[in-house]
XYZ file of C-alpha atoms in Angstrom:
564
model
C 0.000 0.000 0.000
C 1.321 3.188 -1.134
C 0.810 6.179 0.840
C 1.695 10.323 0.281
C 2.168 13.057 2.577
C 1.234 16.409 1.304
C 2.735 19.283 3.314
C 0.358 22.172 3.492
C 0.817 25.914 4.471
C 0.637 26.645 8.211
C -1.771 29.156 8.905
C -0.862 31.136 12.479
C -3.731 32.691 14.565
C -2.749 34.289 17.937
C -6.431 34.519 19.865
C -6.258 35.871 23.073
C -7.980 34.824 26.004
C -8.691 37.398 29.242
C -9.663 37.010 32.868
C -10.662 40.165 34.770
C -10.036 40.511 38.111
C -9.860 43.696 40.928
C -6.724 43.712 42.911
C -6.439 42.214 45.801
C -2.961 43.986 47.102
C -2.395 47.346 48.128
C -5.933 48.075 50.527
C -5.569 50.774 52.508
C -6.489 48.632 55.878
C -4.797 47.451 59.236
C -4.360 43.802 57.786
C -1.793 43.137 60.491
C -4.223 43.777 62.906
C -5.210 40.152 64.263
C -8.564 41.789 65.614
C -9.677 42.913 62.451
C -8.624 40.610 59.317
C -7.755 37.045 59.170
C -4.745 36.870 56.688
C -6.533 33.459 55.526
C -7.528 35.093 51.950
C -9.614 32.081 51.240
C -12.541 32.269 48.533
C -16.077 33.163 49.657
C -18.465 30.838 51.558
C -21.805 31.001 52.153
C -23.201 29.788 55.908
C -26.612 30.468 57.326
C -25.944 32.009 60.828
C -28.389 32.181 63.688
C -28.806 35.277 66.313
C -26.941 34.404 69.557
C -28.908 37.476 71.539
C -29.560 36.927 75.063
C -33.419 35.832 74.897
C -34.268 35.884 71.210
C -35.264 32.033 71.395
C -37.089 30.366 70.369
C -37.818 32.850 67.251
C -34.588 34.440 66.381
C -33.386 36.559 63.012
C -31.253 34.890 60.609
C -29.036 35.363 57.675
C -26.644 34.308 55.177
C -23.059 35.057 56.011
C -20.673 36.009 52.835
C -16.966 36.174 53.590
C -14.146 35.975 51.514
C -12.462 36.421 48.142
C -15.266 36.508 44.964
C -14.540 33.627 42.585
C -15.529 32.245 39.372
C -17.405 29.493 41.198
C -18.646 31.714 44.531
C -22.024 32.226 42.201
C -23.215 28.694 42.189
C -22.187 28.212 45.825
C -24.795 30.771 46.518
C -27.021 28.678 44.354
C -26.449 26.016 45.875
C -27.200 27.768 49.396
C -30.391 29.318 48.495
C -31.691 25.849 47.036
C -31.161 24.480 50.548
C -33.043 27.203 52.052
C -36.209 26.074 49.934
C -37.267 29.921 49.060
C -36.517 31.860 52.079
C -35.355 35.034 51.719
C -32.540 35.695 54.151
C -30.558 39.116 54.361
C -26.966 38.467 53.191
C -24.125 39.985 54.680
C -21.174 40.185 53.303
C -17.133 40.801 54.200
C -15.570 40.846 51.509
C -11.903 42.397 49.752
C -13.150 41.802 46.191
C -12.260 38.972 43.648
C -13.410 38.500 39.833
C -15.766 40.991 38.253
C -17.664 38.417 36.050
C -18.705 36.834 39.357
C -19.568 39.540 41.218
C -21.912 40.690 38.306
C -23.412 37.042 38.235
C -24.145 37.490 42.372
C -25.903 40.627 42.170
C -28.187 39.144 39.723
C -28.878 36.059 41.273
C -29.199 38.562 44.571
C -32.226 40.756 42.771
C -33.333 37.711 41.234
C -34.389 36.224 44.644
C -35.105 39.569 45.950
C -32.612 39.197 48.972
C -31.335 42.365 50.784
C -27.873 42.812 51.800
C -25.635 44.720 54.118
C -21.722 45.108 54.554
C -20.765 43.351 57.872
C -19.101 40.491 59.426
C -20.199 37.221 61.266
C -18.538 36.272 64.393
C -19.739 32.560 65.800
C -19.852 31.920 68.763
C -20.531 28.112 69.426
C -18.052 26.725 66.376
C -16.184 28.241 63.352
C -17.955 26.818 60.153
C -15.417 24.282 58.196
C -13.194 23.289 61.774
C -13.962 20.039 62.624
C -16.552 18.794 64.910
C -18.609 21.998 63.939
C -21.513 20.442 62.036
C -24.263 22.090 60.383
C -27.734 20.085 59.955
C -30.401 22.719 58.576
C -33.046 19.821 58.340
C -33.198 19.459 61.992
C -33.452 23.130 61.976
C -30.200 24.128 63.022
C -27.969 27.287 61.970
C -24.846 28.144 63.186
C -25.046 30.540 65.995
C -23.195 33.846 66.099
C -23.731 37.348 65.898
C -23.682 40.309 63.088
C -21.015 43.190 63.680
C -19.586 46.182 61.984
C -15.838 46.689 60.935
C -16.193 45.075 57.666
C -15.226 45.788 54.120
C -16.943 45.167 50.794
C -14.104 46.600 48.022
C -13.212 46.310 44.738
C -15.444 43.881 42.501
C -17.515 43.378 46.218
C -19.373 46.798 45.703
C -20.728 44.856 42.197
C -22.396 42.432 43.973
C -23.404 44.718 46.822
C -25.295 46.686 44.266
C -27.947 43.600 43.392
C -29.355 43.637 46.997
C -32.959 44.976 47.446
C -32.429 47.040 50.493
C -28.448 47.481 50.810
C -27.063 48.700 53.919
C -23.740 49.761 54.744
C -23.449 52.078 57.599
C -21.108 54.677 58.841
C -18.962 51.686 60.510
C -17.645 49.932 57.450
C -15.292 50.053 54.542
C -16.855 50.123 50.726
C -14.667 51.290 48.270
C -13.812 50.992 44.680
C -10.955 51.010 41.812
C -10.363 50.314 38.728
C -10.193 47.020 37.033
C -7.278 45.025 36.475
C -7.255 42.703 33.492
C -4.451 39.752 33.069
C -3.923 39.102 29.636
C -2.860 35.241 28.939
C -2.194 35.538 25.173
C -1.821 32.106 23.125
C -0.765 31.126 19.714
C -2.156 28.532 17.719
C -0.633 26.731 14.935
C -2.596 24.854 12.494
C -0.375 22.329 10.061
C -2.486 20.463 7.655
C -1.615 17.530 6.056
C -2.709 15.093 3.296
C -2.892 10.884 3.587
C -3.122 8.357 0.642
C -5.445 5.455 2.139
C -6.203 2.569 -0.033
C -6.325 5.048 -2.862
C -8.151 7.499 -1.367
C -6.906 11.376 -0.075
C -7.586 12.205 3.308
C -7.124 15.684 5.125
C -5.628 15.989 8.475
C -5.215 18.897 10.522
C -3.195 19.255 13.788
C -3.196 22.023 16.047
C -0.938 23.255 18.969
C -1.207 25.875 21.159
C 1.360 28.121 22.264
C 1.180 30.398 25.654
C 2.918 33.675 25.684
C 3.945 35.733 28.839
C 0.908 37.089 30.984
C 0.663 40.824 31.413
C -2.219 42.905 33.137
C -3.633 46.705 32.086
C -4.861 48.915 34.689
C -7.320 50.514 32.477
C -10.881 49.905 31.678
C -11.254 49.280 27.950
C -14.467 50.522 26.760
C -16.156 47.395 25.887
C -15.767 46.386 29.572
C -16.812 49.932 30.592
C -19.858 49.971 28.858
C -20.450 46.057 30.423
C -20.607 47.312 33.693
C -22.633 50.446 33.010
C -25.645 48.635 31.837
C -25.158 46.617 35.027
C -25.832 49.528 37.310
C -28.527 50.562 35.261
C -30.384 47.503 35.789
C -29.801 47.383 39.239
C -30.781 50.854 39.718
C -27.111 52.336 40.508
C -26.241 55.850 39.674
C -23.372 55.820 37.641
C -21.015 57.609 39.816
C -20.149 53.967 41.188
C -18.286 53.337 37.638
C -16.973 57.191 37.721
C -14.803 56.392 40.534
C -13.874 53.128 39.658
C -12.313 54.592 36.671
C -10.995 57.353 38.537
C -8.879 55.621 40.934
C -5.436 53.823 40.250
C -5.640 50.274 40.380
C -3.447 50.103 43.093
C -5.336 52.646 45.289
C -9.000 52.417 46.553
C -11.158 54.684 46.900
C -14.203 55.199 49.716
C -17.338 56.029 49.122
C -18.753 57.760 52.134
C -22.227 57.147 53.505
C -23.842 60.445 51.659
C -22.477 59.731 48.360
C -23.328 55.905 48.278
C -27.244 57.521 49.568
C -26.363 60.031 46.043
C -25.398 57.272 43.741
C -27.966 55.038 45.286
C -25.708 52.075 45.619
C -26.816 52.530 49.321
C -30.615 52.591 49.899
C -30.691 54.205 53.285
C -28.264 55.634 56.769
C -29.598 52.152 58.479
C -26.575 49.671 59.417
C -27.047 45.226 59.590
C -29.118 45.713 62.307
C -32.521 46.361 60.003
C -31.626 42.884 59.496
C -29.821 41.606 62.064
C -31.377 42.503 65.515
C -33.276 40.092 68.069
C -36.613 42.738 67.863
C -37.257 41.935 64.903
C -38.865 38.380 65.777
C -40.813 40.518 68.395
C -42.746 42.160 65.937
C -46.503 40.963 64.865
C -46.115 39.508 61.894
C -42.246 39.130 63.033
C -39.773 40.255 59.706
C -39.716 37.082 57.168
C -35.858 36.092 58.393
C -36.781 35.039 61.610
C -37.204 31.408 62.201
C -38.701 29.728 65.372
C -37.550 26.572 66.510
C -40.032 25.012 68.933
C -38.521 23.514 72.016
C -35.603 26.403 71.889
C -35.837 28.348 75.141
C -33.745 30.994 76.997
C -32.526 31.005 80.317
C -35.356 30.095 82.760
C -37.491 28.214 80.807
C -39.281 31.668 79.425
C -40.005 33.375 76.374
C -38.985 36.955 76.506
C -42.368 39.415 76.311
C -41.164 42.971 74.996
C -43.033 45.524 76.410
C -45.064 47.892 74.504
C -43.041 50.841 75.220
C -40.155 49.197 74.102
C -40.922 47.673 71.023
C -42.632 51.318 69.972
C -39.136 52.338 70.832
C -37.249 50.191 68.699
C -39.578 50.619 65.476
C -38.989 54.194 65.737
C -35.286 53.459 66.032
C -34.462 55.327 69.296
C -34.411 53.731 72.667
C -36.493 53.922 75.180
C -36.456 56.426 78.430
C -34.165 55.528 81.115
C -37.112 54.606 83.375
C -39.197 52.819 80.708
C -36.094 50.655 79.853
C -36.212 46.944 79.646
C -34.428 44.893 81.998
C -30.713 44.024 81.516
C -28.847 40.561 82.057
C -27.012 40.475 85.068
C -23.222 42.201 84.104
C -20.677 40.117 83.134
C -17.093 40.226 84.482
C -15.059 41.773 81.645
C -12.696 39.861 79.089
C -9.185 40.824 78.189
C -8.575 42.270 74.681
C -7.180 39.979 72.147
C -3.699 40.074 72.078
C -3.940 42.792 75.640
C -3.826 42.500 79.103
C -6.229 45.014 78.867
C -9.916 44.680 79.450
C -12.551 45.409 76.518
C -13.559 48.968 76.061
C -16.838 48.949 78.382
C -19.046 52.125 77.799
C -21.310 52.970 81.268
C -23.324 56.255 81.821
C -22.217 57.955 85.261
C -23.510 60.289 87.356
C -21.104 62.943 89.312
C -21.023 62.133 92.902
C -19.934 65.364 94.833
C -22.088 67.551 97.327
C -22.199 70.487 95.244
C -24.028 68.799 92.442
C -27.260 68.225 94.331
C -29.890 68.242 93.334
C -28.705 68.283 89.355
C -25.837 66.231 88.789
C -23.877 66.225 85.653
C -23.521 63.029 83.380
C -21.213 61.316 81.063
C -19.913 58.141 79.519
C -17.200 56.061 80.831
C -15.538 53.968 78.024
C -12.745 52.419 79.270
C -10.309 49.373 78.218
C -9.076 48.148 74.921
C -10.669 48.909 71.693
C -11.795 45.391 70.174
C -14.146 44.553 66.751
C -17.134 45.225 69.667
C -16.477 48.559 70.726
C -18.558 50.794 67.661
C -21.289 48.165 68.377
C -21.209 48.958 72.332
C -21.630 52.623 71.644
C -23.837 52.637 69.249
C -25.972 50.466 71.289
C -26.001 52.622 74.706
C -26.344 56.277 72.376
C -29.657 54.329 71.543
C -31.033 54.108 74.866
C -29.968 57.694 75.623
C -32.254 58.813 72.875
C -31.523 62.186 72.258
C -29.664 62.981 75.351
C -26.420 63.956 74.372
C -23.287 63.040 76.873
C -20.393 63.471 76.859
C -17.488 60.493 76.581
C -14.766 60.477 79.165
C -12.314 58.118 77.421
C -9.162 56.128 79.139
C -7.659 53.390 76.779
C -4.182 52.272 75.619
C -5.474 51.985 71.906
C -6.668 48.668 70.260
C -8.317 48.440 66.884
C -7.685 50.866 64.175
C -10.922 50.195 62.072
C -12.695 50.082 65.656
C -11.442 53.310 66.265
C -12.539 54.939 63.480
C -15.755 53.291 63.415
C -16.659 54.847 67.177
C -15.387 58.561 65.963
C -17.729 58.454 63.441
C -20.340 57.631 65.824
C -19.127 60.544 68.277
C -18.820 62.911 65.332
C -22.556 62.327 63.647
C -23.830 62.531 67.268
C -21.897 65.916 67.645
C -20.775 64.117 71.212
C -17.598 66.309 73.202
C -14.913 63.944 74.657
C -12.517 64.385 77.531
C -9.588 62.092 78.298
C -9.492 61.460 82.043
C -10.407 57.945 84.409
C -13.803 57.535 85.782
C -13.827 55.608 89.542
C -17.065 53.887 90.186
C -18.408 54.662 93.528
C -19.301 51.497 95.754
C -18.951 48.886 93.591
C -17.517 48.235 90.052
C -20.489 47.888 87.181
C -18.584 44.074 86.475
C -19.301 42.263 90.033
C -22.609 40.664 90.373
C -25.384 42.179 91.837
C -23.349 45.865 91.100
C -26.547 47.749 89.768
C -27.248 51.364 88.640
C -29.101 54.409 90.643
C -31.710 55.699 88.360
C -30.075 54.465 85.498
C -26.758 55.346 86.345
C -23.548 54.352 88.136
C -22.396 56.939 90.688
C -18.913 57.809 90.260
C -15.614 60.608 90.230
C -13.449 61.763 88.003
C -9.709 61.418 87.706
C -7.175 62.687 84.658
C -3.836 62.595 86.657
C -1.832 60.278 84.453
C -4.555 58.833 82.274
C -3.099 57.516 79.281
C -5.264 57.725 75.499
C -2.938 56.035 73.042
C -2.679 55.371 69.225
C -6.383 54.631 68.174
C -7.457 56.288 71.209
C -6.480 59.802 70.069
C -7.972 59.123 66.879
C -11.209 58.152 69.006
C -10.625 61.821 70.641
C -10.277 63.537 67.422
C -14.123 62.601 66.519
C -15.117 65.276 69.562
C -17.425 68.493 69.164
C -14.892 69.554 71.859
C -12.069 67.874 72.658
C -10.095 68.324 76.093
C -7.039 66.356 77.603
C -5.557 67.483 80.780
C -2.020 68.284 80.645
C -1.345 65.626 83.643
C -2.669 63.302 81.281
C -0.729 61.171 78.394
C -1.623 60.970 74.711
C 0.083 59.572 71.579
C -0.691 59.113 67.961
C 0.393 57.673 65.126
C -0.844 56.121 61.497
C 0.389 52.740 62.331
C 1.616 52.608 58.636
C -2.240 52.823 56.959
C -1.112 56.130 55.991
C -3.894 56.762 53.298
C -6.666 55.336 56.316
C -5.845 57.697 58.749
C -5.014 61.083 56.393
C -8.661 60.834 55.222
C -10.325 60.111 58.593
C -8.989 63.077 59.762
C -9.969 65.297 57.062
C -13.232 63.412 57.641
C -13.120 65.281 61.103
C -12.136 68.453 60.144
C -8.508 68.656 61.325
C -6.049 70.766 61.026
C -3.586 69.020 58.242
C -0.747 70.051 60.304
C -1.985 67.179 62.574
C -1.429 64.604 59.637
C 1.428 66.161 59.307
C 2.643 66.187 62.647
C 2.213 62.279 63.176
C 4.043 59.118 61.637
C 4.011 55.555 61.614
C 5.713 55.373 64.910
C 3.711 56.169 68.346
C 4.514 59.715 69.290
C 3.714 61.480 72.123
C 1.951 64.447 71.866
C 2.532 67.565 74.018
C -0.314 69.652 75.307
C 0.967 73.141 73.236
C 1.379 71.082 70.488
C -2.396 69.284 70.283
C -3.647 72.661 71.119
C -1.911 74.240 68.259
C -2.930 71.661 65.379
C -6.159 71.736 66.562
C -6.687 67.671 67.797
C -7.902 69.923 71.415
C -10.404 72.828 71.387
C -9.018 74.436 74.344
C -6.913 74.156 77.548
C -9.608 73.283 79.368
C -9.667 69.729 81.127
C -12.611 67.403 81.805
C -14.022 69.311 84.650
C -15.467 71.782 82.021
C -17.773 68.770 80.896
C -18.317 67.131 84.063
C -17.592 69.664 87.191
C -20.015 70.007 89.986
C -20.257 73.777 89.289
C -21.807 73.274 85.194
C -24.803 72.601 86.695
C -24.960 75.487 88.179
C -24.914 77.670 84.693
C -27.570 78.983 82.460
C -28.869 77.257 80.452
C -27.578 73.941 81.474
C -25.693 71.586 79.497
C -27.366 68.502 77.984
C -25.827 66.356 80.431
C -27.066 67.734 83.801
C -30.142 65.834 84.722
C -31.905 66.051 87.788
C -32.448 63.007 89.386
C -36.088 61.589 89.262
C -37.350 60.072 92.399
C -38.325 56.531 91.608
C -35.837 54.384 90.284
C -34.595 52.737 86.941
C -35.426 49.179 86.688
C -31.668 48.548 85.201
C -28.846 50.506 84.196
C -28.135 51.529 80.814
C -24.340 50.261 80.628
C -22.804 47.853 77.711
């Protein structure tokens, strides 16, 4: 058998495939702060998560918890999660420092598909960490894993994308969102076709081979217009002004930009000031009809055998979002002792209203409150918590702390600065007994104590805590130092956020400084020389008109105090 090969021309064709991606390097955040990130940078997972709150069972609020890097495959893990959940519409919330574009565009959809709302936050469990072992998970004996919602998250880069698909989206004053542009890797290929020819049993045949070369990968850090024009017909869909895709292609790749609270409310990526709680917080299963993420579990009690009644004063409190008076308030679990800090000796920062104790006070009495102790993941939460049961009283905050979390920090200034709060650095000394030890209650809905600033010390995020102040008064007995801590960008534009002086920015660096009172006076982080006696001295009381924090004493007594 004879057989012929026929060489044929080689035609080249160089196609090249593309993979976009956001940038996971270069955030602006504390990620060395153990507190705050987990430097596992592991792809997203989706776990339904159960309110722990103190005497929400048997009907608690639940939700789905997103954390982690967005991948091609995170969108049919959420799939797969929302098929398990047989058409219940649980609130996601999401942590999240960005990941692949394609998929975050994919989530939002399948997010507005279901009609699921969303909200930038983080779950912390408290029984078992999903995926360790022995922590199972058995949703068809109606089981979630327990934990608790909390601010001093971030949603960033291709996260904001599927942020924007929620129906109600959430993000607060207390977290991170931000935006960049879009980095594409290139993977270019050539492929070579060589055709040849084959004499079979007297017949020609044609055969073509092909192989496929891959060149050198490379990345652009600009948006082509194709790609642009991909994502703006996303954020139309969803709603989204296009100021979202503005800033994106604004800001470098390896920068990120924040979009405050106002402008995400402008742009409507954000569809109102509320944080996770809408979704999040025990009330909500005391409601009648109780909010369609709540879940009862017969057979689940609290302590004492008892389901928790709200009363009527209370829950009218908590749908209009403020809390209620000091004498209508609901009755607090016993105190518990405090914890140390992670990583600190140091207690938690513990925030407690107090009530001057000196005989020239009487009968009005000036108020603050005490927070004290390390600043941990908790401490916005804490605050933001007790400012509700104050209502609109406005105190102000007599701070003693050795620093802690960055983000924390941050997170509690802007709490102090929207509530137009003054803070003092000095020690408060709890008269009689110490809010921790059992059975250590309140008078009228506060502890009785004095005030101390000789050699208080308000370190690193502490002073950035201070800088958050209406007025803002340290002692010069007392000790304060600053510094960036190396998130250079982080700090700089909290501070502007504030309304400092830029000589302050200027003033600190990466390595704790201390501060010296001329100094704090003259770039403006203090309002005066003043120390905290002009906020909480028995003679303010005496003044007219008062300050918001004198309060005469009301004759019958709280039923608990209002401490955290």
């Amino acid at each position: 058998m004879a057989m012929a090969a026929f060489a044929a021309k080689a035609e080249d064709a160089a196609p090249r495939t593309w993979q976009t991606l956001l940038p996971l390097q270069g955030v602006p955040y504390p990620t060395n702060d153990p507190t705050i990130w987990s430097e596992d940078r592991s792809e997203m997972k989706f776990v339904v998560a159960r309110s722990n709150a103190p005497g929400c069972e048997p009907n608690c609020p639940e939700w789905i918890s997103a954390e982690g890097d967005i991948a091609a495959g995170t969108p049919a893990l959420l799939k797969r999660t929302l098929k398990k959940l047989g058409g219940r519409k649980l609130p996601i919330i999401v942590n999240s420092f960005g990941g692949n574009v394609n998929a975050a565009l994919e989530l939002g959809r399948i997010i507005r598909k279901n009609k699921l709302d969303i909200a930038v936050g983080k779950t912390e469990f408290s029984d078992c960490w999903p995926g360790t072992d022995g922590c199972g998970f058995s949703y068809g004996k109606g089981f979630a894993y327990l934990g608790r919602a909390s601010d001093g998250a971030s949603c960033n880069s291709a996260c904001p994308l599927m942020f924007a698909g929620g129906v109600r989206r959430v993000a607060g004053g207390w977290n991170y969102l931000g935006v960049h542009q879009i980095t594409t890797t290139w993977f270019p290929s050539t492929t070579h076709y060589r055709t040849t020819y084959r004499v079979k049993r007297g017949k020609k045949y044609r055969v073509t081979t092909q192989t496929v070369t891959q060149g050198e990968s490379y990345k652009t850090y600009e948006m082509s217009k194709g790609y642009a024009r991909k994502i703006s017909a996303y954020l139309r869909e969803m709603g989204i002004g296009q100021g979202v895709l503005d800033l994106m292609k604004a800001t470098p790749a390896s920068d990120i930009r924040q979009i405050g609270l106002h402008d995400m409310l402008t742009m409507k990526l954000a569809t109102s000031t509320d944080t996770l709680d809408l979704f999040t917080r025990a009330s909500l299963c005391m409601f009648d009809p109780p909010a369609p993420n709540c879940r009862e579990i017969p057979g689940n009690k609290p302590a004492g055998g008892q389901t928790p009644v709200a009363k009527p004063a209370v829950v009218a409190a908590i749908k209009a979002k403020t809390g209620p008076p000091l004498s209508q308030a609901a009755k607090a679990p016993a105190p518990k002792p405090l914890q140390a800090a992670p990583g600190n000796s140091t207690p938690d920062m513990r925030f407690v209203v107090v009530r001057g104790r000196d005989s020239l006070c009487n009968p009005d009495s000036p108020e603050w409150i005490s927070a004290e102790g390390a600043m941990t993941p908790q401490t916005p939460q804490k605050l933001r918590q007790l400012l509700d049961t104050l209502g609109n009283r406005r105190l102000p905050v007599v701070i003693s702390s050795q620093g802690g979390s960055l983000f924390s920090a941050l997170a509690a200034g802007r709490l102090i600065h929207e509530r137009k709060l003054d803070v003092a650095v000095a020690r408060t000394t709890i008269v009689g007994c110490d809010p921790p030890e059992a059975g250590c209650l309140a008078d009228n809905g506060a502890y009785v104590g004095l005030i101390s600033d000789f050699g208080v010390e308000c370190d690193s995020a502490c002073a950035l805590m201070l800088a958050a102040g209406a007025k803002r008064l340290v002692d010069p007995k007392a000790r304060l130092s600053m510094s960036s801590r190396g998130q250079t960008q982080l700090v700089k534009a909290y501070l502007e956020e504030m309304e400092m002086d830029p000589a302050l920015f200027a003033a600190i660096g990466s390595v704790e400084r201390q501060l010296e009172p001329d100094m704090m006076l003259k770039v403006g982080l203090t309002t005066g020389p003043e120390s905290v006696e002009a906020l909480t001295g028995p003679a303010i009381c005496k003044t007219s008109p008062k300050p918001d924090n004198c309060l005469l004493p009301p004759t019958a007594k709280a039923e608990s105090p209002a401490k955290l």
